[in-house]
mmCIF file of C-alpha atoms in Angstrom:
data_model
loop_
_atom_site.group_PDB
_atom_site.id
_atom_site.type_symbol
_atom_site.label_atom_id
_atom_site.label_comp_id
_atom_site.label_asym_id
_atom_site.label_seq_id
_atom_site.Cartn_x
_atom_site.Cartn_y
_atom_site.Cartn_z
ATOM 1 C CA MET A 976 110.595 126.396 -14.306
ATOM 2 C CA PHE A 977 113.531 124.089 -14.782
ATOM 3 C CA SER A 978 113.480 121.040 -17.000
ATOM 4 C CA ASP A 979 114.504 117.835 -15.223
ATOM 5 C CA ASP A 980 117.941 117.895 -16.875
ATOM 6 C CA ARG A 981 118.522 121.529 -15.937
ATOM 7 C CA MET A 982 117.477 120.851 -12.344
ATOM 8 C CA VAL A 983 119.895 117.916 -12.053
ATOM 9 C CA ALA A 984 122.699 120.096 -13.447
ATOM 10 C CA PHE A 985 121.743 122.950 -11.101
ATOM 11 C CA ARG A 986 121.797 120.665 -8.061
ATOM 12 C CA ALA A 987 125.226 119.336 -9.107
ATOM 13 C CA ARG A 988 126.559 122.902 -9.393
ATOM 14 C CA MET A 989 125.071 123.798 -6.019
ATOM 15 C CA THR A 990 126.637 120.704 -4.439
ATOM 16 C CA GLU A 991 130.049 121.801 -5.680
ATOM 17 C CA PHE A 992 129.467 125.446 -4.690
ATOM 18 C CA LEU A 993 128.210 124.655 -1.184
ATOM 19 C CA ARG A 994 131.111 122.268 -0.558
ATOM 20 C CA LYS A 995 133.562 125.053 -1.480
ATOM 21 C CA GLN A 996 131.795 127.801 0.453
ATOM 22 C CA PHE A 997 130.863 125.765 3.538
ATOM 23 C CA PRO A 998 133.508 123.044 3.872
ATOM 24 C CA ASP A 999 132.961 122.543 7.605
ATOM 25 C CA GLU A 1000 129.198 122.140 7.276
ATOM 26 C CA CYS A 1001 129.231 120.062 4.092
ATOM 27 C CA GLY A 1002 132.493 118.134 4.406
ATOM 28 C CA ALA A 1003 131.085 115.202 6.344
ATOM 29 C CA MET A 1004 128.025 114.868 4.117
ATOM 30 C CA SER A 1005 127.936 112.408 1.226
ATOM 31 C CA ASP A 1006 126.833 113.693 -2.169
ATOM 32 C CA PRO A 1007 123.401 112.024 -1.812
ATOM 33 C CA GLU A 1008 122.950 113.575 1.650
ATOM 34 C CA LEU A 1009 123.858 117.026 0.402
ATOM 35 C CA ASP A 1010 121.650 116.566 -2.654
ATOM 36 C CA THR A 1011 118.735 115.759 -0.328
ATOM 37 C CA GLU A 1012 119.469 118.942 1.644
ATOM 38 C CA ILE A 1013 119.525 120.903 -1.618
ATOM 39 C CA ARG A 1014 116.248 119.349 -2.812
ATOM 40 C CA ASP A 1015 114.587 120.158 0.517
ATOM 41 C CA GLY A 1016 115.970 123.696 0.388
ATOM 42 C CA ILE A 1017 114.631 124.162 -3.129
ATOM 43 C CA ALA A 1018 111.192 123.077 -1.926
ATOM 44 C CA ARG A 1019 111.356 125.617 0.923
ATOM 45 C CA ALA A 1020 112.559 128.317 -1.473
ATOM 46 C CA ARG A 1021 109.666 127.616 -3.810
ATOM 47 C CA SER A 1022 107.245 127.980 -0.894
ATOM 48 C CA TYR A 1023 108.456 131.607 -0.740
ATOM 49 C CA GLY A 1024 107.848 132.027 -4.476
ATOM 50 C CA LEU A 1025 111.537 131.761 -5.390
ATOM 51 C CA THR A 1026 111.898 129.999 -8.704
ATOM 52 C CA THR A 1027 114.809 131.309 -10.778
ATOM 53 C CA GLU A 1028 118.248 129.758 -10.638
ATOM 54 C CA ARG A 1029 119.627 132.948 -9.096
ATOM 55 C CA GLU A 1030 116.920 133.068 -6.431
ATOM 56 C CA LEU A 1031 117.353 129.399 -5.583
ATOM 57 C CA SER A 1032 121.147 129.785 -5.387
ATOM 58 C CA MET A 1033 120.836 132.803 -3.106
ATOM 59 C CA TYR A 1034 118.299 131.057 -0.888
ATOM 60 C CA LEU A 1035 120.367 127.868 -0.577
ATOM 61 C CA THR A 1036 123.434 129.945 0.302
ATOM 62 C CA LEU A 1037 121.458 131.894 2.893
ATOM 63 C CA GLU A 1038 119.985 128.754 4.378
ATOM 64 C CA ARG A 1039 123.339 126.972 4.545
ATOM 65 C CA GLY A 1040 124.985 130.020 6.109
ATOM 66 C CA LEU A 1041 122.316 130.492 8.781
ATOM 67 C CA GLY A 1042 121.422 126.861 9.303
ATOM 68 C CA ARG A 1043 118.236 126.165 11.209
ATOM 69 C CA GLY A 1044 118.336 129.705 12.543
ATOM 70 C CA LEU A 1045 116.675 130.944 9.400
ATOM 71 C CA HIS A 1046 113.576 128.936 10.276
ATOM 72 C CA GLU A 1047 113.721 128.865 14.073
ATOM 73 C CA ASP A 1048 115.600 131.872 15.470
ATOM 74 C CA GLU A 1049 113.263 134.621 16.681
ATOM 75 C CA GLU A 1050 115.955 137.191 15.895
ATOM 76 C CA LEU A 1051 115.556 136.209 12.229
ATOM 77 C CA ALA A 1052 111.765 136.482 12.159
ATOM 78 C CA TRP A 1053 112.186 139.669 10.116
ATOM 79 C CA ALA A 1054 114.016 137.649 7.421
ATOM 80 C CA ARG A 1055 111.208 135.081 7.287
ATOM 81 C CA ARG A 1056 108.627 137.872 6.976
ATOM 82 C CA LEU A 1057 110.619 139.459 4.177
ATOM 83 C CA LEU A 1058 110.984 136.126 2.377
ATOM 84 C CA GLY A 1059 107.216 135.759 2.519
ATOM 85 C CA ASP A 1060 106.522 139.254 1.149
ATOM 86 C CA LYS A 1061 105.729 138.405 -2.449
ATOM 87 C CA LYS A 1062 105.108 142.058 -3.397
ATOM 88 C CA MET A 1063 108.822 142.251 -4.265
ATOM 89 C CA GLU A 1064 110.783 140.063 -6.643
ATOM 90 C CA GLY A 1065 112.575 137.200 -4.975
ATOM 91 C CA SER A 1066 116.087 138.374 -5.809
ATOM 92 C CA VAL A 1067 115.265 141.805 -4.332
ATOM 93 C CA ARG A 1068 113.999 140.221 -1.105
ATOM 94 C CA LEU A 1069 117.063 138.017 -0.838
ATOM 95 C CA GLY A 1070 119.426 140.863 -1.680
ATOM 96 C CA PHE A 1071 117.915 142.958 1.087
ATOM 97 C CA ILE A 1072 118.288 140.099 3.580
ATOM 98 C CA PHE A 1073 121.947 139.630 2.627
ATOM 99 C CA LYS A 1074 122.576 143.376 3.045
ATOM 100 C CA MET A 1075 120.886 143.466 6.442
ATOM 101 C CA LEU A 1076 122.831 140.443 7.663
ATOM 102 C CA SER A 1077 126.088 141.893 6.356
ATOM 103 C CA ALA A 1078 125.420 145.211 8.116
ATOM 104 C CA HIS A 1079 124.597 143.354 11.341
ATOM 105 C CA GLU A 1080 127.791 141.323 11.103
ATOM 106 C CA GLU A 1081 129.808 144.472 10.432
ATOM 107 C CA ARG A 1082 128.329 146.162 13.523
ATOM 108 C CA SER A 1083 129.068 143.065 15.601
ATOM 109 C CA VAL A 1084 132.685 143.002 14.499
ATOM 110 C CA LYS A 1085 133.131 146.708 15.277
ATOM 111 C CA SER A 1086 131.572 146.342 18.716
ATOM 112 C CA THR A 1087 133.981 143.536 19.657
ATOM 113 C CA ALA A 1088 137.067 145.328 18.315
#
């Protein structure tokens, strides 16, 4: 678990990271708005048993990249099931999801080329 000071510092780092990685999605948001999004994302991540800084960072990146699709898109139901499978460590689950999404994106790019 994070101490309060560590959590504040983590959220500040994530704010900066998400703004750099997702400028279109985060550019119009104020720091307090983005911090609220990060806090809510951390709560969702914890509901999947994700607790380390690495796991939380990966989850927040995944969530920001997929948007509401992570929670609503039927094509991503497999990702939600995997997130909920607590037999594996959180970073392993997230790593697998990132690999599957990357492979899917690669196939999509090849099929349109």
